[in-house]
mmCIF file of C-alpha atoms in Angstrom:
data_model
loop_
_atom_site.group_PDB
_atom_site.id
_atom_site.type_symbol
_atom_site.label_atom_id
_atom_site.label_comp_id
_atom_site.label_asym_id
_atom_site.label_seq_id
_atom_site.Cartn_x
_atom_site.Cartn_y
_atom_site.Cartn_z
ATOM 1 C CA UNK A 280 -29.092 22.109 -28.905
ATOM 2 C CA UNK A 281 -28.995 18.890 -31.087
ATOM 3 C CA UNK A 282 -28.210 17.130 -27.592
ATOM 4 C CA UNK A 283 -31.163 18.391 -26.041
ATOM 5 C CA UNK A 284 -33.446 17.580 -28.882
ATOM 6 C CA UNK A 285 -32.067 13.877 -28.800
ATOM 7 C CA UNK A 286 -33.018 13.679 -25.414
ATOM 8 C CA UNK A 287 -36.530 15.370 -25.346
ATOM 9 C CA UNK A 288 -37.380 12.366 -28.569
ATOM 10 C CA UNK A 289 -36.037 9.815 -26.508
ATOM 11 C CA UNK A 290 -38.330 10.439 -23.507
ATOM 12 C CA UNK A 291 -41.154 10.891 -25.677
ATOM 13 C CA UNK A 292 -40.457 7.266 -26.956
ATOM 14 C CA UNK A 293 -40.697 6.327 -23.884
ATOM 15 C CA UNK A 294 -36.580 5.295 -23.485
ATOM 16 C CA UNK A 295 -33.465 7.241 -22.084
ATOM 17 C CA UNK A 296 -30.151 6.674 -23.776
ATOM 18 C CA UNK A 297 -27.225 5.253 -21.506
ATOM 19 C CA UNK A 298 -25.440 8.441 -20.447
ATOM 20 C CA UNK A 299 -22.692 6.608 -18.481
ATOM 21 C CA UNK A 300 -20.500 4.123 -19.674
ATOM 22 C CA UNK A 301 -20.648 0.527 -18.005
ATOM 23 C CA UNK A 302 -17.954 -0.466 -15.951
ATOM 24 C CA UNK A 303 -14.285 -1.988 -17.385
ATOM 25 C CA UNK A 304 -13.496 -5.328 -16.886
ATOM 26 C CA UNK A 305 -11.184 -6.369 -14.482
ATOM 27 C CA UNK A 306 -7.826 -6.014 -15.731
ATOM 28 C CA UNK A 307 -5.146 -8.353 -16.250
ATOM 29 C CA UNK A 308 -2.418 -8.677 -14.249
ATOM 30 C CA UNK A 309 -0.106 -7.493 -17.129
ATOM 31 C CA UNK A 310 -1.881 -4.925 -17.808
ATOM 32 C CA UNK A 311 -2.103 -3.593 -14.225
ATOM 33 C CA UNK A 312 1.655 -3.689 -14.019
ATOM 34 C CA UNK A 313 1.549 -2.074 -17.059
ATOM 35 C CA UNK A 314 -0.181 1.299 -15.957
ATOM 36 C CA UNK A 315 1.969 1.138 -12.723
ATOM 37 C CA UNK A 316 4.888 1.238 -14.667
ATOM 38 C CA UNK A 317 4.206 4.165 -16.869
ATOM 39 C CA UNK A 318 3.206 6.095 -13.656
ATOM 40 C CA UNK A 319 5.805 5.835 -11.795
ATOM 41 C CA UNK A 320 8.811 4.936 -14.037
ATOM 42 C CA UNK A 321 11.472 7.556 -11.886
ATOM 43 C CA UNK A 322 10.779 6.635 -8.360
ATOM 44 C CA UNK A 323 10.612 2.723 -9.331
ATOM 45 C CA UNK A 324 13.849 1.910 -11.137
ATOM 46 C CA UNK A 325 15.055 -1.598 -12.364
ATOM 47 C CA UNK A 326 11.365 -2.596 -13.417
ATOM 48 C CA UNK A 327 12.974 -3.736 -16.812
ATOM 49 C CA UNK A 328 15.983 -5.611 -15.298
ATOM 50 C CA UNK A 329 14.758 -9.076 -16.373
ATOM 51 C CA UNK A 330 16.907 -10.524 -13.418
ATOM 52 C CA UNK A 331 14.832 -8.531 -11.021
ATOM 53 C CA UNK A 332 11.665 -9.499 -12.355
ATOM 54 C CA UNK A 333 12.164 -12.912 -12.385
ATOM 55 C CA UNK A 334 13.589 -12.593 -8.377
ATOM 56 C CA UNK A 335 10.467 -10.318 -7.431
ATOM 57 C CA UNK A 336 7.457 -11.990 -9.847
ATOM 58 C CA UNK A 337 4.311 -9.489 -9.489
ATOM 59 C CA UNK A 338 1.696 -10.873 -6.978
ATOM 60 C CA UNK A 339 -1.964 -10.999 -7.038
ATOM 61 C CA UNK A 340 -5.168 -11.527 -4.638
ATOM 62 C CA UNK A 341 -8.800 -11.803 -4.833
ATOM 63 C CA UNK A 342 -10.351 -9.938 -1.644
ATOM 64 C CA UNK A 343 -13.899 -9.985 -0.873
ATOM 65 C CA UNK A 344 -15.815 -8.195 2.086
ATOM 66 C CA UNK A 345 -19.203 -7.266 3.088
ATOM 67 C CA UNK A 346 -20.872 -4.445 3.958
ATOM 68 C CA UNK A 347 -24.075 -3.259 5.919
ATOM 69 C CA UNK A 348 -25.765 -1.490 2.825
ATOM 70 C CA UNK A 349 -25.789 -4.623 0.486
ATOM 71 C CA UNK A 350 -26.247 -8.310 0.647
ATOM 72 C CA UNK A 351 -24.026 -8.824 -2.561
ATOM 73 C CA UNK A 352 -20.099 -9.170 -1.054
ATOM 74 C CA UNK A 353 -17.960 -6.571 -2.428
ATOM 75 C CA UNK A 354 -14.993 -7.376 -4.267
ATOM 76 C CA UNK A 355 -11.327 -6.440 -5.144
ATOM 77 C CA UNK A 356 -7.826 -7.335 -6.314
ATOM 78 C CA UNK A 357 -4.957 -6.958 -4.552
ATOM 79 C CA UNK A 358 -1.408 -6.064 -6.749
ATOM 80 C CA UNK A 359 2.431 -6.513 -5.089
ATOM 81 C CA UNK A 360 4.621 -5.097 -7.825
ATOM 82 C CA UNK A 361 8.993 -4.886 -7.527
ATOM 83 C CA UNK A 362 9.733 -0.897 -6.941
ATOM 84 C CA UNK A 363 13.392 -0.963 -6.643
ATOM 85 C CA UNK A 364 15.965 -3.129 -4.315
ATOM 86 C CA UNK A 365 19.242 -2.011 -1.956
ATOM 87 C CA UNK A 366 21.628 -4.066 -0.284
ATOM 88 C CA UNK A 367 19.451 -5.116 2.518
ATOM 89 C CA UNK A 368 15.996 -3.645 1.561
ATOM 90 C CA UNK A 369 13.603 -4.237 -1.201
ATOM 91 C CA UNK A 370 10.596 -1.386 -1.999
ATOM 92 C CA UNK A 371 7.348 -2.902 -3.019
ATOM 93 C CA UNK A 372 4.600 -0.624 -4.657
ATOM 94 C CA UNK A 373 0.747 -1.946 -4.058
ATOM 95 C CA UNK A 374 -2.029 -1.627 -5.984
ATOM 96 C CA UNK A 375 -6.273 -2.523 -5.495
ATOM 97 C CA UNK A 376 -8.711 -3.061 -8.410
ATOM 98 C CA UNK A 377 -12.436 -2.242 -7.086
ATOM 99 C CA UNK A 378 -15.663 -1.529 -9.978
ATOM 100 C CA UNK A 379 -16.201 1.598 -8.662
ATOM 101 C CA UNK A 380 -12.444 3.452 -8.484
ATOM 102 C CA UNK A 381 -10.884 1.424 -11.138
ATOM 103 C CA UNK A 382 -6.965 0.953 -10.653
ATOM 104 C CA UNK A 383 -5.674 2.936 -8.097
ATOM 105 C CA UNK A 384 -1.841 2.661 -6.049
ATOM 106 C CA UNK A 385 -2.714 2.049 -1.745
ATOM 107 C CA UNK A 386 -1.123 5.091 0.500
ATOM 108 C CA UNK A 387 -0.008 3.376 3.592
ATOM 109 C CA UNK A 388 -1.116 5.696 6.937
ATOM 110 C CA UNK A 389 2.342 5.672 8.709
ATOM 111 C CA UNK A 390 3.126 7.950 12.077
ATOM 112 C CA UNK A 391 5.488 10.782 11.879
ATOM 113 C CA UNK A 392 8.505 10.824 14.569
ATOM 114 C CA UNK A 393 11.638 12.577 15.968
ATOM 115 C CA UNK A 394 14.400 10.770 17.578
ATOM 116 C CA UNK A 395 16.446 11.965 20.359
ATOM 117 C CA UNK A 396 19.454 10.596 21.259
ATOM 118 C CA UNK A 397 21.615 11.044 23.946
ATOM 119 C CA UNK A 398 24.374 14.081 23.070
ATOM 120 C CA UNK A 399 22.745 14.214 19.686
ATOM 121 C CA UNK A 400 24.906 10.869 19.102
ATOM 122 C CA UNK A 401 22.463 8.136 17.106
ATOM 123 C CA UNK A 402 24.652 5.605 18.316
ATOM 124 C CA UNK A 403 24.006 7.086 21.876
ATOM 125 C CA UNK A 404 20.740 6.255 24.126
ATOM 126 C CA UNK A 405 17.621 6.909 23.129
ATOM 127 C CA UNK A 406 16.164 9.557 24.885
ATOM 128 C CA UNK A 407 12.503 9.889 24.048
ATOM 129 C CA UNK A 408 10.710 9.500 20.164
ATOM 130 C CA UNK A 409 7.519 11.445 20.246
ATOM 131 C CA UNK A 410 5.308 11.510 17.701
ATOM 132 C CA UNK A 411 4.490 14.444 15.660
ATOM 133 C CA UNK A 412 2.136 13.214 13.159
ATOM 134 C CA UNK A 413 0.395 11.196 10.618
ATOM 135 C CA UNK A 414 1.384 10.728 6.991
ATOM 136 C CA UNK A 415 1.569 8.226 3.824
ATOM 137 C CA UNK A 416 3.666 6.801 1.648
ATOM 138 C CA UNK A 417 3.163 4.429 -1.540
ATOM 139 C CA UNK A 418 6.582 2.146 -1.055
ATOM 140 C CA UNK A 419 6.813 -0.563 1.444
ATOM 141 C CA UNK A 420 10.086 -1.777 2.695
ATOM 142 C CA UNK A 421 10.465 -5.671 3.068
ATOM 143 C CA UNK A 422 6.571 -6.246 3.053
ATOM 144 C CA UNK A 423 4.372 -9.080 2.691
ATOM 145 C CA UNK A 424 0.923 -9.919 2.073
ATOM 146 C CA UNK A 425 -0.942 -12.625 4.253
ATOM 147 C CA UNK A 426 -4.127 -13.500 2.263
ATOM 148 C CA UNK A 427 -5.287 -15.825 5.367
ATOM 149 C CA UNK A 428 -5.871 -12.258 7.358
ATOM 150 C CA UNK A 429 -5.211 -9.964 4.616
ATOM 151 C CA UNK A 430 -3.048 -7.980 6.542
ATOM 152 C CA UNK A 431 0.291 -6.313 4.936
ATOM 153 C CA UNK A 432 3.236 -6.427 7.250
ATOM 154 C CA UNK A 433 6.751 -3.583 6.689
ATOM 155 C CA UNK A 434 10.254 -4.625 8.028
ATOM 156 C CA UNK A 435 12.248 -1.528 7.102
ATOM 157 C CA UNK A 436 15.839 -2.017 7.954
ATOM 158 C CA UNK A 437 17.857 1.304 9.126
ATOM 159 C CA UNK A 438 21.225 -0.589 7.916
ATOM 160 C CA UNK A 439 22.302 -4.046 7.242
ATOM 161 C CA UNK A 440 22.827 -5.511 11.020
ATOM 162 C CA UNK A 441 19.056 -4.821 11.028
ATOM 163 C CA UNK A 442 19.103 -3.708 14.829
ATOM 164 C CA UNK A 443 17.705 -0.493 14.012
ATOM 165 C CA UNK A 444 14.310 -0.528 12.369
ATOM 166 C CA UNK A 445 10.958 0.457 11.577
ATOM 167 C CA UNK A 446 7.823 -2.356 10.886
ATOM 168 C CA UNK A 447 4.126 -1.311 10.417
ATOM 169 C CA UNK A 448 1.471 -3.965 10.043
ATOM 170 C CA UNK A 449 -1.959 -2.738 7.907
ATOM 171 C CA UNK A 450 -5.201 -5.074 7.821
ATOM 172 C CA UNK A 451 -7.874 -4.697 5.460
ATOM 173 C CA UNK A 452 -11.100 -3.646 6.793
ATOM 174 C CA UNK A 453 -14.279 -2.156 4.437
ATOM 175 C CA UNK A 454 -12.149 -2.118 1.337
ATOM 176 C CA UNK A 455 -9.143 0.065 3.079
ATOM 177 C CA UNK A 456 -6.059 -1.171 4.676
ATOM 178 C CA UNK A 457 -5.683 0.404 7.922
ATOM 179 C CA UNK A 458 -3.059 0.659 10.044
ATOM 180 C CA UNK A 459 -2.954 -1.492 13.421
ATOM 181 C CA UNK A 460 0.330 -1.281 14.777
ATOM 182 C CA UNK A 461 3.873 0.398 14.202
ATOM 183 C CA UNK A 462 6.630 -0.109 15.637
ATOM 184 C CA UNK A 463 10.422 1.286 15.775
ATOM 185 C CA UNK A 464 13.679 0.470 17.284
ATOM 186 C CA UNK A 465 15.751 3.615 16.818
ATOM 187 C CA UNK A 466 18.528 2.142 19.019
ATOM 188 C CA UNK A 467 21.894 1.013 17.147
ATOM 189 C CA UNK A 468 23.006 -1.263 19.731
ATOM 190 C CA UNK A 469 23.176 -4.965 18.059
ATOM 191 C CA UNK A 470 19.625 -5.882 19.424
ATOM 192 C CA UNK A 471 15.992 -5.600 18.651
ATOM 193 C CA UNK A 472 14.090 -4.257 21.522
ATOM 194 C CA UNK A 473 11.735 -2.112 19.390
ATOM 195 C CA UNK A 474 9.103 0.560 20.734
ATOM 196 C CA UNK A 475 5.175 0.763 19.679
ATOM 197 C CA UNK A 476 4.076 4.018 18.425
ATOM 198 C CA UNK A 477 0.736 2.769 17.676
ATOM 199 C CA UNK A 478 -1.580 -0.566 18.437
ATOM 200 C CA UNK A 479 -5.104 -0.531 18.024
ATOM 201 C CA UNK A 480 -5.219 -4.372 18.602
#
């Protein structure tokens, strides 16, 4: 009731009170890894191993891109943050800053797959790998960020010889990465003679 009131005297005074909040500033980089830490302190171990941290420093870039409903460029900032390390493989976690959704972790579009292999052997022939799907996934394996292109690349190694593999490659287009291209060699022979699931360039 008392709300009501307030706003019936305000528009007789001829002036609305705010009802929404302005935007946040842009946060800091420590303070982005910050809120990525608390929310995902299980699946991204090792993010207090000082050793690790100094090996994997947290990344940052400015992104910018336009868009047919406004003449002012839209911006964003891109976060790499250290989610964990193997023998052979390191997870990375990302994360983009816009005004409008705030701080929020990138899901990666990645195609779904079955292997066959010859007598149900994986170190046999491949047979055939259909596809079965589409799905996501926060972690990338091995990645990197190319600011020139802004385009994230994933070199995901099936075991330490590295002839086995999966590698997607995402470019950011209207304030998304997208996926372009994924490719997999399922084929533990001691070569690299992958096979493209999906190019759309």
């Amino acid at each position: 009731m008392r709300t009501t009131l307030f706003l019936m005297t305000a528009l007789l005074a001829g002036t609305v009170p705010a009802i929404a909040s302005a935007q946040e500033s842009p946060l800091s980089e420590s303070d982005a890894f910050a809120r990525f830490a608390q929310s995902f302190p299980q699946l991204c171990y090792g993010l207090e191993d000082s050793a690790a941290a100094e090996y994997y420093p947290n990344e940052s870039w400015n992104l910018s891109w336009e868009t047919e409903y406004s003449d002012t460029p839209q911006t964003a900032t891109l976060y790499r943050f250290f989610c964990g390390s193997g023998a052979y493989n390191v997870n990375h976690m990302y994360y983009l800053e816009t005004e409008y959704e705030g701080l929020v972790p990138v899901g990666f579009a990645t195609p779904q797959f079955d292997v066959v292999y010859e007598n149900d052997d994986f170190e046999g022939a491949v047979l055939e790998m259909p596809m079965t799907g589409y799905g996501s996934q926060l972690l990338l394996t091995n990645s990197e960020f190319d600011p020139e292109t802004k385009t994230i690349t994933s070199h995901a190694l099936w075991r330490g010889l590295g002839d086995a593999f999966s590698a997607g490659t995402w470019t950011f287009n209207d304030g998304q990465f997208v996926l372009i291209r994924y490719d997999v060699d399922a084929q533990y022979d001691g070569e690299a003679n992958p096979e493209t699931l999906v190019s759309f360039k």
